[in-house]
C-alpha cells in the first residue's frame, strides 16, 4: 500500500514538472550570425549579433542586419532590414523591431510593412501579438490588395480570420467607388466589408449612406440597414433594408420604403420596391403609394402594384388592382391606371369613377389630359355611358346628367365646364337664390354644357333638339325622378388621402410598424446578411 502511494505521489510530481516545463516560454534560438560579441558600453548584458542574423522562436523566424539578444529576458532588439516570418501567412518587415520570447509579442517600426498572400499593410509602427494572432497599429496605415486600397489612422488585423478592423477615419478606395467610415471590418480573402456607424459610399453613379451595412467588394453586392439611403441624380431611395447590385445598377428596398423624385417633385412609398437605374424602371408593392405635386396640390395614387418606366419626358406610370387616388378637390377609383408624360395622358381603366367636389362621374373609360409643357391638368374625357350625379343640396333627390361621351376643361386645376355629347338626358332640381325648389327639370337634348363653380354645378345649357319640362315636385312621381342606370356610390367616395387604403391594408400596416419597432429594439444584435445578397448573382430577377 505504501509503495502504491509513493508511486502515485511520484507520478503526480513528474506530471506537474512536465506541465511546468511545457508552459515555460521557449528560448529564442540563434540559427546564424556572421559575428557574435558583447557591447560593454551600450548593452553589456546582451549578446551582439551582426551580419546575416537569423533567429527562431517557436515557429517564427526573424532575420536582420544586427541584433541585441538579451538571453536572461529572452528578448531581442533587431536593426536593419528586419523581417519576421510566420509560416507562409504573415511577413513583417521594418527598419527596427523588438521581439519578446517571454510574451510572444513583436514591435516593428520604421517603414513597417506587413504582408500576407493577398494583402499588404504599410504604416509607421506595427504590433504583433502571437498569443491572440492579432496585428494592430495606431499610426496612419495603408492596406493594398488586388481590388482595394484602404487607409485609416488605426486598425487591427486578425490573422486566423484574415480580418481587418478599422476604427478611425477609414477610406476604402476601389476603381468604381470610395467607402468612408469610422468603423469598418474587412475580410481580405473574401472582400467582405461590414460598416458600422455613419458611413458613405461614393461613385460616379450614386451616393450611399448607411449606419449599418455589408458590402461584397469582389461581387459588388451590398445590404444596408439603419437610416440607409441610395441617392442618384434625381432619385433618393430609403428603406429599413436596402439591397444593391452595382454591376446591374439594381436596388431593392424592404419595409418603410420611400423613393423621392426631385425632378418630377414626386414621392413613391411602399414596403417593397425594385429599381433598375439603367432601364429607368421602378416597381413598388405592399401599400404602394405615389404622391405627385400638381397645380399647387398633392395627388395621391394607390394600387397593389405601381410600375414606373422610361426616362424623364417619356415616363410611363402604371398602377394595378383596385386603384384609388385623391387630391383636395377630386378623387376616384378604377381597376388600373396608365399615365404617359410624353402624351400628357392618364387613362382610368376598368369601372372608373371620379368625384369632382360633390359630383360623381362615371363611364366606361376616362382620360385625364395634361398640358405637355406645364404638366397641369387641362381636360377630361369620359367615353361611353357617361353619368354625372350629385345630391340635391336640400332634398333627398339627385341631380343627374346622362349621355354618350363627356368632354371637360380644367381651369386652375379645377373642372370648369363639360360638354355631354349625344343622347343627353337631365334631371335637375332647380332652386332660386333663397334655395327654394322651383321645380324638377327633366330634359332631353343632343348636347348639354355644364359650368362648375367651386366644384358645384352652376349652370346648365341645352343644345339642339331640346325636349323637356319643368315639373312641380308634386307632379313628378318618385319613379320618374331617376334616369335609367343611376347608381349612387357616395359611400365609396374617397374623402381624405388616408382613404386610399382599405381597412385590411391599414391593419397590415399596423403589423409592419410593430415589427419595425421590434427590430429597432434589437439594434445591437449582429447584422444578418440577406441570403439574396450573397446569392443574388446566381439568380435571374425580373420586374
Coordinates of C-alpha atoms in Angstrom, one line a residue:
X1 CA 0.0 0.0 0.0
X2 CA 2.9 2.3 0.9
X3 CA 4.7 1.5 -2.3
X4 CA 1.5 2.3 -4.3
X5 CA 1.0 5.6 -2.6
X6 CA 4.7 6.6 -3.2
X7 CA 4.2 5.7 -6.9
X8 CA 1.1 7.9 -7.2
X9 CA 2.9 10.8 -5.5
X10 CA 5.9 10.4 -7.7
X11 CA 3.7 10.3 -10.8
X12 CA 1.9 13.5 -9.8
X13 CA 5.2 15.3 -9.1
X14 CA 6.5 14.2 -12.5
X15 CA 3.3 15.3 -14.3
X16 CA 3.4 18.7 -12.6
X17 CA 7.1 19.1 -13.6
X18 CA 6.3 18.2 -17.2
X19 CA 3.4 20.7 -17.2
X20 CA 5.7 23.5 -15.8
X21 CA 8.3 22.7 -18.4
X22 CA 5.7 22.7 -21.2
X23 CA 4.3 26.0 -20.1
X24 CA 7.7 27.7 -19.7
X25 CA 8.5 30.1 -22.5
X26 CA 10.7 28.7 -25.2
X27 CA 14.1 30.3 -25.6
X28 CA 14.9 32.3 -28.7
X29 CA 17.3 30.2 -30.8
X30 CA 20.2 31.8 -32.7
X31 CA 20.4 30.0 -36.0
X32 CA 23.1 32.2 -37.7
X33 CA 25.1 35.4 -37.5
X34 CA 28.4 36.3 -39.1
X35 CA 29.8 37.7 -35.8
X36 CA 28.8 37.5 -32.1
X37 CA 30.2 39.8 -29.5
X38 CA 29.3 41.8 -26.4
X39 CA 28.8 45.6 -26.4
X40 CA 30.2 46.5 -23.0
X41 CA 29.2 50.2 -23.3
X42 CA 25.7 50.1 -24.7
X43 CA 24.2 46.7 -23.6
X44 CA 26.7 44.8 -21.5
X45 CA 24.2 42.2 -20.6
X46 CA 23.2 41.4 -24.2
X47 CA 24.8 39.4 -26.9
X48 CA 25.6 41.5 -30.0
X49 CA 24.8 39.7 -33.3
X50 CA 25.9 41.2 -36.6
X51 CA 25.7 40.2 -40.3
X52 CA 23.0 37.9 -41.7
X53 CA 21.4 37.4 -38.4
X54 CA 18.7 34.7 -38.2
X55 CA 16.9 33.6 -35.1
X56 CA 13.9 31.3 -34.5
X57 CA 11.3 31.2 -31.8
X58 CA 8.5 28.7 -31.7
X59 CA 7.9 28.7 -35.4
X60 CA 8.6 32.4 -36.1
X61 CA 11.8 33.2 -38.0
X62 CA 13.4 36.7 -37.6
X63 CA 16.2 38.0 -39.8
X64 CA 18.1 41.3 -39.7
X65 CA 21.5 43.0 -40.1
X66 CA 22.2 43.4 -36.4
X67 CA 20.5 42.4 -33.2
X68 CA 21.0 42.5 -29.4
X69 CA 19.9 39.3 -27.7
X70 CA 19.0 39.6 -24.0
X71 CA 19.2 35.9 -23.0
X72 CA 18.0 36.4 -19.4
X73 CA 14.9 38.3 -20.5
X74 CA 14.5 36.1 -23.7
X75 CA 14.3 39.4 -25.6
X76 CA 15.6 40.7 -28.9
X77 CA 16.3 44.1 -30.5
X78 CA 16.7 44.0 -34.3
X79 CA 18.1 46.6 -36.6
X80 CA 18.3 47.0 -40.4
X81 CA 16.3 45.0 -43.0
X82 CA 14.3 43.3 -40.3
X83 CA 11.9 40.6 -41.3
X84 CA 9.7 38.5 -39.1
X85 CA 8.1 35.5 -40.9
X86 CA 5.3 33.3 -39.5
X87 CA 4.7 30.2 -41.8
X88 CA 3.6 31.3 -45.2
X89 CA 0.8 33.5 -44.0
X90 CA 2.5 36.6 -42.5
X91 CA 5.6 38.6 -43.3
X92 CA 6.6 41.7 -41.2
X93 CA 9.3 44.0 -42.5
X94 CA 10.7 47.1 -40.9
X95 CA 13.9 49.1 -40.1
X96 CA 13.7 48.2 -36.4
X97 CA 11.9 45.6 -34.3
X98 CA 11.7 44.2 -30.8
X99 CA 10.6 40.7 -30.0
X100 CA 9.8 39.1 -26.6
X101 CA 10.1 35.4 -26.4
X102 CA 8.7 35.6 -22.9
X103 CA 5.4 37.4 -24.1
X104 CA 5.4 36.2 -27.7
X105 CA 4.9 39.8 -28.9
X106 CA 6.6 41.8 -31.6
X107 CA 7.0 45.5 -32.2
X108 CA 8.1 46.9 -35.5
X109 CA 8.7 50.5 -36.6
X110 CA 10.3 52.5 -39.4
X111 CA 8.7 51.8 -42.8
X112 CA 6.8 48.9 -41.2
X113 CA 5.1 46.6 -43.8
X114 CA 3.0 43.5 -43.0
X115 CA 2.3 41.2 -45.9
X116 CA 0.0 38.2 -46.3
X117 CA -0.6 36.2 -49.6
X118 CA -3.4 38.7 -50.7
X119 CA -2.8 41.9 -48.7
X120 CA -0.1 44.4 -47.7
X121 CA -0.2 46.8 -44.8
X122 CA 2.2 49.8 -44.7
X123 CA 2.4 52.1 -41.7
X124 CA 5.0 53.5 -39.3
X125 CA 4.5 51.2 -36.3
X126 CA 3.1 47.7 -36.1
X127 CA 2.5 45.5 -33.1
X128 CA 2.0 41.7 -33.4
X129 CA 0.6 39.6 -30.5
X130 CA 1.2 35.9 -31.4
X131 CA -0.9 34.7 -28.5
X132 CA -4.1 36.1 -30.0
X133 CA -2.7 36.2 -33.5
X134 CA -3.5 39.9 -33.8
X135 CA -1.7 42.7 -35.6
X136 CA -2.5 46.3 -34.6
X137 CA -1.4 49.8 -35.4
X138 CA -2.2 53.4 -34.2
X139 CA -0.5 55.4 -36.9
X140 CA -1.7 56.3 -40.4
X141 CA -1.8 53.0 -42.4
X142 CA -2.4 51.9 -46.0
X143 CA -3.6 48.5 -46.9
X144 CA -3.5 47.3 -50.5
X145 CA -4.8 44.2 -52.2
X146 CA -5.8 43.2 -55.7
X147 CA -9.1 45.1 -55.6
X148 CA -8.9 47.8 -53.0
X149 CA -6.8 50.3 -51.2
X150 CA -7.7 51.1 -47.5
X151 CA -6.4 53.9 -45.4
X152 CA -7.0 54.5 -41.7
X153 CA -5.5 56.1 -38.6
X154 CA -5.7 52.9 -36.6
X155 CA -6.6 49.3 -37.2
X156 CA -6.3 45.7 -36.1
X157 CA -5.7 42.5 -38.2
X158 CA -6.9 39.1 -37.0
X159 CA -4.5 36.7 -38.7
X160 CA -6.6 33.5 -38.5
X161 CA -9.8 35.2 -39.8
X162 CA -7.9 37.4 -42.3
X163 CA -10.0 40.2 -40.9
X164 CA -9.1 43.9 -40.6
X165 CA -10.9 46.1 -38.2
X166 CA -10.6 49.8 -38.7
X167 CA -11.9 52.3 -36.1
X168 CA -10.7 55.7 -37.1
X169 CA -11.0 57.7 -40.4
X170 CA -11.3 54.7 -42.7
X171 CA -11.2 55.1 -46.5
X172 CA -11.6 52.2 -48.9
X173 CA -10.9 53.0 -52.5
X174 CA -11.9 50.9 -55.4
X175 CA -11.8 51.6 -59.2
X176 CA -15.6 52.1 -59.1
X177 CA -16.3 53.7 -55.7
X178 CA -14.9 55.0 -52.3
X179 CA -16.1 54.0 -48.9
X180 CA -15.6 56.2 -45.8
X181 CA -16.4 55.1 -42.3
X182 CA -15.1 55.3 -38.7
X183 CA -15.7 51.6 -38.2
X184 CA -15.2 49.1 -40.9
X185 CA -14.5 45.3 -40.7
X186 CA -12.8 44.0 -43.8
X187 CA -12.1 40.3 -44.7
X188 CA -9.2 40.3 -47.1
X189 CA -9.8 36.8 -48.5
X190 CA -13.5 37.3 -49.3
X191 CA -13.5 41.0 -49.9
X192 CA -16.5 41.3 -47.5
X193 CA -16.8 44.7 -45.7
X194 CA -19.0 45.4 -42.7
X195 CA -19.8 49.1 -42.0
X196 CA -20.9 50.4 -38.6
X197 CA -21.8 54.0 -37.6
X198 CA -22.2 56.9 -40.2
X199 CA -20.6 55.6 -43.4
X200 CA -20.7 56.7 -47.1
X201 CA -20.1 55.0 -50.4
X202 CA -19.4 57.4 -53.3
X203 CA -19.2 56.6 -57.0
X204 CA -19.9 58.3 -60.3
X205 CA -23.4 56.9 -60.5
X206 CA -24.7 57.3 -56.9
X207 CA -24.1 58.2 -53.3
X208 CA -24.9 55.7 -50.5
X209 CA -25.3 56.4 -46.8
X210 CA -25.6 53.8 -44.1
X211 CA -25.1 53.3 -40.4
X212 CA -25.0 49.5 -40.6
X213 CA -24.1 47.8 -43.8
X214 CA -22.4 45.0 -45.7
X215 CA -20.5 45.3 -49.0
X216 CA -19.0 42.5 -51.0
X217 CA -16.2 44.4 -52.8
X218 CA -15.5 41.5 -55.1
X219 CA -19.0 40.8 -56.4
X220 CA -20.2 44.4 -55.9
X221 CA -23.3 43.3 -53.9
X222 CA -24.4 45.1 -50.8
X223 CA -27.0 45.1 -48.0
X224 CA -27.7 48.1 -45.8
X225 CA -29.7 48.8 -42.6
X226 CA -30.2 51.6 -40.2
X227 CA -31.0 55.0 -41.7
X228 CA -29.6 53.9 -45.1
X229 CA -30.3 55.5 -48.4
X230 CA -29.1 55.4 -52.1
X231 CA -29.0 58.7 -53.9
X232 CA -28.9 59.0 -57.7
X233 CA -29.0 62.3 -59.7
X234 CA -32.8 62.6 -59.5
X235 CA -33.9 59.9 -57.0
X236 CA -33.4 59.2 -53.3
X237 CA -34.2 55.6 -52.2
X238 CA -34.8 54.9 -48.5
X239 CA -35.9 51.7 -46.7
X240 CA -35.4 49.7 -43.5
X241 CA -33.4 47.2 -45.6
X242 CA -31.7 48.0 -48.9
X243 CA -30.1 45.5 -51.3
X244 CA -27.8 46.8 -54.0
X245 CA -26.1 45.3 -57.1
X246 CA -23.6 47.7 -58.6
X247 CA -23.0 45.5 -61.6
X248 CA -26.6 45.9 -62.8
X249 CA -27.3 49.2 -61.0
X250 CA -30.2 47.4 -59.4
X251 CA -31.6 48.2 -55.9
X252 CA -34.4 46.8 -53.9
X253 CA -35.8 48.2 -50.7
X254 CA -37.9 46.5 -48.0
X255 CA -40.2 47.9 -45.3
X256 CA -41.0 51.7 -45.0
X257 CA -39.7 52.4 -48.5
X258 CA -39.6 56.0 -49.7
X259 CA -38.4 56.9 -53.2
X260 CA -38.2 60.7 -53.9
X261 CA -38.1 62.1 -57.4
X262 CA -36.6 65.6 -57.2
X263 CA -37.1 66.4 -60.9
X264 CA -40.8 65.4 -61.1
X265 CA -41.5 66.5 -57.5
X266 CA -42.9 63.1 -56.6
X267 CA -42.6 60.6 -53.8
X268 CA -43.4 56.8 -54.0
X269 CA -43.9 54.8 -50.8
X270 CA -44.5 51.1 -50.1
X271 CA -43.0 48.2 -48.3
X272 CA -41.1 46.6 -51.2
X273 CA -39.5 48.2 -54.2
X274 CA -37.2 47.3 -57.1
X275 CA -35.3 49.8 -59.2
X276 CA -33.2 49.4 -62.4
X277 CA -31.3 52.6 -62.9
X278 CA -30.1 51.9 -66.5
X279 CA -33.7 50.9 -67.5
X280 CA -35.2 53.8 -65.6
X281 CA -37.7 51.4 -64.1
X282 CA -39.3 51.2 -60.7
X283 CA -41.7 48.6 -59.2
X284 CA -43.4 49.1 -55.9
X285 CA -45.8 47.0 -54.0
X286 CA -47.2 46.3 -50.5
X287 CA -49.1 49.5 -49.6
X288 CA -47.7 51.2 -52.7
X289 CA -48.5 55.0 -52.8
X290 CA -47.4 57.6 -55.4
X291 CA -47.6 61.3 -54.3
X292 CA -47.1 63.9 -57.0
X293 CA -47.2 67.7 -56.7
X294 CA -49.6 69.1 -59.3
X295 CA -51.2 72.6 -59.5
X296 CA -50.1 73.5 -56.0
X297 CA -51.8 70.4 -54.7
X298 CA -50.7 66.8 -53.9
X299 CA -52.1 63.9 -55.9
X300 CA -52.1 60.5 -54.0
X301 CA -52.4 57.3 -56.1
X302 CA -52.6 53.9 -54.5
X303 CA -52.7 50.4 -56.1
X304 CA -51.5 47.0 -55.1
X305 CA -48.6 47.5 -57.6
X306 CA -47.0 50.6 -59.1
X307 CA -44.7 50.4 -62.1
X308 CA -42.7 53.4 -63.4
X309 CA -40.7 53.0 -66.6
X310 CA -38.9 55.3 -69.0
X311 CA -36.6 58.3 -68.9
X312 CA -37.6 61.9 -68.0
X313 CA -40.0 63.3 -70.6
X314 CA -41.1 59.8 -71.8
X315 CA -42.1 58.2 -68.5
X316 CA -45.0 55.8 -68.1
X317 CA -46.7 55.2 -64.7
X318 CA -48.9 52.2 -64.3
X319 CA -51.0 51.2 -61.2
X320 CA -52.8 47.9 -60.9
X321 CA -55.6 46.3 -58.9
X322 CA -58.2 48.4 -57.1
X323 CA -56.5 51.7 -57.8
X324 CA -57.6 54.7 -55.7
X325 CA -56.5 58.3 -56.0
X326 CA -57.1 61.6 -54.1
X327 CA -56.4 65.3 -54.4
X328 CA -58.1 68.1 -52.4
X329 CA -61.0 68.7 -54.9
X330 CA -61.0 65.4 -56.8
X331 CA -60.8 61.7 -56.1
X332 CA -61.5 58.4 -57.8
X333 CA -61.3 54.7 -58.3
X334 CA -60.7 52.2 -61.1
X335 CA -59.1 48.8 -61.8
X336 CA -55.9 50.3 -63.3
X337 CA -54.2 53.5 -64.4
X338 CA -51.9 54.1 -67.3
X339 CA -50.2 57.5 -67.5
X340 CA -47.7 58.8 -70.1
X341 CA -45.8 62.0 -69.5
X342 CA -44.9 62.2 -73.2
X343 CA -48.5 62.2 -74.3
X344 CA -49.7 64.0 -71.2
X345 CA -52.4 61.3 -71.0
X346 CA -53.7 59.4 -67.9
X347 CA -56.2 56.6 -68.6
X348 CA -58.5 55.3 -65.9
X349 CA -59.3 51.8 -67.0
X350 CA -61.9 49.3 -65.7
X351 CA -65.0 50.6 -63.8
X352 CA -63.7 54.2 -63.4
X353 CA -65.4 56.6 -61.1
X354 CA -64.4 60.2 -60.4
X355 CA -65.6 62.6 -57.7
X356 CA -65.3 66.2 -58.6
X357 CA -66.4 68.0 -55.5
X358 CA -69.8 66.6 -54.7
X359 CA -70.4 65.4 -58.3
X360 CA -69.9 61.7 -59.1
X361 CA -68.8 61.0 -62.7
X362 CA -68.8 57.5 -64.3
X363 CA -68.2 56.0 -67.7
X364 CA -66.6 53.0 -69.4
X365 CA -63.3 54.8 -69.9
X366 CA -61.8 58.1 -68.6
X367 CA -58.9 60.1 -69.9
X368 CA -57.3 62.9 -67.9
X369 CA -55.2 65.1 -70.2
X370 CA -52.4 67.4 -69.1
X371 CA -50.6 70.3 -70.7
X372 CA -47.3 68.7 -72.0
X373 CA -45.2 71.7 -71.0
X374 CA -46.6 72.6 -67.6
X375 CA -48.0 69.1 -66.8
X376 CA -51.1 70.8 -65.3
X377 CA -54.5 69.2 -65.8
X378 CA -56.1 70.6 -69.0
X379 CA -59.1 68.4 -69.9
X380 CA -61.2 65.4 -69.2
X381 CA -62.7 62.8 -71.5
X382 CA -65.3 60.2 -70.4
X383 CA -66.1 57.7 -73.2
X384 CA -69.3 55.7 -73.4
X385 CA -72.2 55.6 -70.8
X386 CA -71.3 58.9 -69.2
X387 CA -73.2 59.7 -66.0
X388 CA -72.9 62.7 -63.7
X389 CA -74.7 62.6 -60.4
X390 CA -74.9 64.8 -57.3
X391 CA -77.3 65.0 -54.4
X392 CA -79.8 67.8 -54.3
X393 CA -78.4 70.1 -51.7
X394 CA -81.5 70.4 -49.6
X395 CA -83.7 67.4 -50.6
X396 CA -83.4 63.7 -51.0
X397 CA -83.2 63.6 -54.8
X398 CA -80.3 63.5 -57.2
X399 CA -79.3 65.9 -60.0
X400 CA -78.4 63.6 -62.9
X401 CA -76.8 64.1 -66.3
X402 CA -76.5 61.2 -68.8
X403 CA -75.1 60.9 -72.3
X404 CA -72.7 59.0 -74.5
X405 CA -69.4 61.0 -74.1
X406 CA -68.2 63.8 -71.9
X407 CA -65.5 66.4 -72.7
X408 CA -64.4 68.7 -69.9
X409 CA -61.9 71.6 -69.4
X410 CA -59.9 72.4 -66.3
X411 CA -59.2 75.9 -65.0
X412 CA -56.6 76.4 -62.3
X413 CA -56.6 72.7 -61.5
X414 CA -60.4 72.5 -61.1
X415 CA -63.0 71.2 -63.5
X416 CA -64.6 74.3 -65.0
X417 CA -67.0 73.2 -67.7
X418 CA -68.1 70.0 -69.5
X419 CA -70.0 69.1 -72.7
X420 CA -72.1 65.9 -72.7
X421 CA -72.5 64.8 -76.3
X422 CA -75.2 62.7 -77.9
X423 CA -78.4 61.3 -76.3
X424 CA -78.1 63.7 -73.4
X425 CA -80.6 63.5 -70.6
X426 CA -81.0 65.6 -67.5
X427 CA -83.0 65.5 -64.2
X428 CA -82.2 68.7 -62.3
X429 CA -83.6 70.2 -59.1
X430 CA -84.0 73.9 -59.8
X431 CA -83.8 76.3 -56.8
X432 CA -83.9 80.1 -56.5
X433 CA -81.4 82.4 -54.7
X434 CA -83.2 81.5 -51.5
X435 CA -82.6 77.8 -52.1
X436 CA -86.4 77.3 -52.6
X437 CA -87.3 74.5 -55.0
X438 CA -88.8 75.9 -58.2
X439 CA -89.3 72.6 -59.9
X440 CA -87.6 69.5 -61.3
X441 CA -86.2 69.9 -64.8
X442 CA -86.4 66.7 -66.9
X443 CA -84.9 67.3 -70.3
X444 CA -83.5 65.5 -73.4
X445 CA -81.2 67.1 -76.0
X446 CA -78.3 66.2 -78.3
X447 CA -75.8 68.2 -76.2
X448 CA -75.5 69.7 -72.8
X449 CA -73.0 72.2 -71.4
X450 CA -72.4 72.4 -67.6
X451 CA -70.5 75.1 -65.8
X452 CA -69.0 74.4 -62.4
X453 CA -68.3 76.9 -59.7
X454 CA -66.4 75.8 -56.6
X455 CA -66.9 72.2 -57.8
X456 CA -70.7 72.5 -57.7
X457 CA -73.0 72.7 -60.8
X458 CA -73.6 76.4 -61.5
X459 CA -75.4 76.5 -64.9
X460 CA -76.7 74.0 -67.4
X461 CA -77.3 74.8 -71.1
X462 CA -79.1 72.6 -73.6
X463 CA -78.3 72.4 -77.4
X464 CA -80.2 71.0 -80.4
X465 CA -83.4 69.0 -80.3
X466 CA -84.3 70.1 -76.9
X467 CA -87.3 68.4 -75.4
X468 CA -88.1 68.9 -71.7
X469 CA -90.4 70.0 -69.0
X470 CA -90.0 71.6 -65.6
X471 CA -92.3 69.7 -63.2
X472 CA -93.6 70.9 -59.9
X473 CA -92.3 68.5 -57.3
X474 CA -95.7 67.1 -56.5
X475 CA -96.4 66.3 -60.2
X476 CA -93.3 64.2 -60.8
X477 CA -93.6 60.7 -59.2
X478 CA -90.7 59.1 -57.4
X479 CA -90.1 56.5 -60.2
X480 CA -89.8 59.4 -62.7
X481 CA -87.0 61.2 -60.8
X482 CA -84.2 58.8 -61.7
X483 CA -82.6 58.2 -65.1
X484 CA -82.1 54.6 -66.1
X485 CA -78.7 53.3 -65.0
X486 CA -78.4 55.6 -62.0
X487 CA -76.1 54.1 -59.3
X488 CA -75.2 56.4 -56.4
X489 CA -71.9 55.4 -54.8
X490 CA -71.4 58.2 -52.3
X491 CA -70.4 55.8 -49.6
X492 CA -67.3 54.8 -51.6
X493 CA -66.1 58.4 -52.0
X494 CA -62.5 59.0 -51.0
X495 CA -62.6 62.0 -48.7
X496 CA -59.0 62.1 -47.4
X497 CA -55.6 60.9 -48.5
X498 CA -55.8 58.2 -45.9
X499 CA -58.9 56.8 -47.5
X500 CA -56.9 55.5 -50.5
X501 CA -56.1 52.5 -48.3
X502 CA -58.6 49.8 -47.3
X503 CA -59.2 48.7 -43.7
X504 CA -57.4 45.4 -44.4
X505 CA -54.3 47.4 -45.7
X506 CA -54.4 49.6 -42.6
X507 CA -54.5 46.6 -40.3
X508 CA -51.5 45.1 -42.2
X509 CA -49.6 48.4 -41.9
X510 CA -50.1 48.2 -38.1
X511 CA -48.4 44.8 -38.1
X512 CA -45.5 46.2 -40.2
X513 CA -44.9 49.1 -37.9
X514 CA -44.9 46.8 -34.8
X515 CA -42.3 44.6 -36.5
X516 CA -40.2 47.7 -37.2
X517 CA -40.2 48.7 -33.6
X518 CA -39.2 45.2 -32.5
X519 CA -36.2 45.4 -35.0
X520 CA -35.2 48.8 -33.6
X521 CA -35.1 47.3 -30.1
X522 CA -32.7 44.7 -31.4
X523 CA -30.3 47.3 -32.9
X524 CA -27.3 46.0 -31.0
X525 CA -27.6 42.5 -32.5
X526 CA -25.1 41.3 -35.1
X527 CA -26.0 42.1 -38.7
X528 CA -27.6 39.2 -40.6
X529 CA -26.9 39.4 -44.3
X530 CA -29.8 38.7 -46.5
X531 CA -29.4 35.4 -48.4
X532 CA -30.3 37.3 -51.6
X533 CA -27.2 39.5 -51.1
X534 CA -24.8 36.6 -51.2
X535 CA -26.6 34.5 -53.8
X536 CA -28.2 37.2 -56.0
X537 CA -25.8 36.7 -58.8
X538 CA -26.9 33.1 -59.1
X539 CA -30.5 34.1 -59.7
X540 CA -32.4 35.7 -62.5
X541 CA -34.5 38.5 -61.3
X542 CA -37.2 40.3 -63.3
X543 CA -39.5 43.2 -62.7

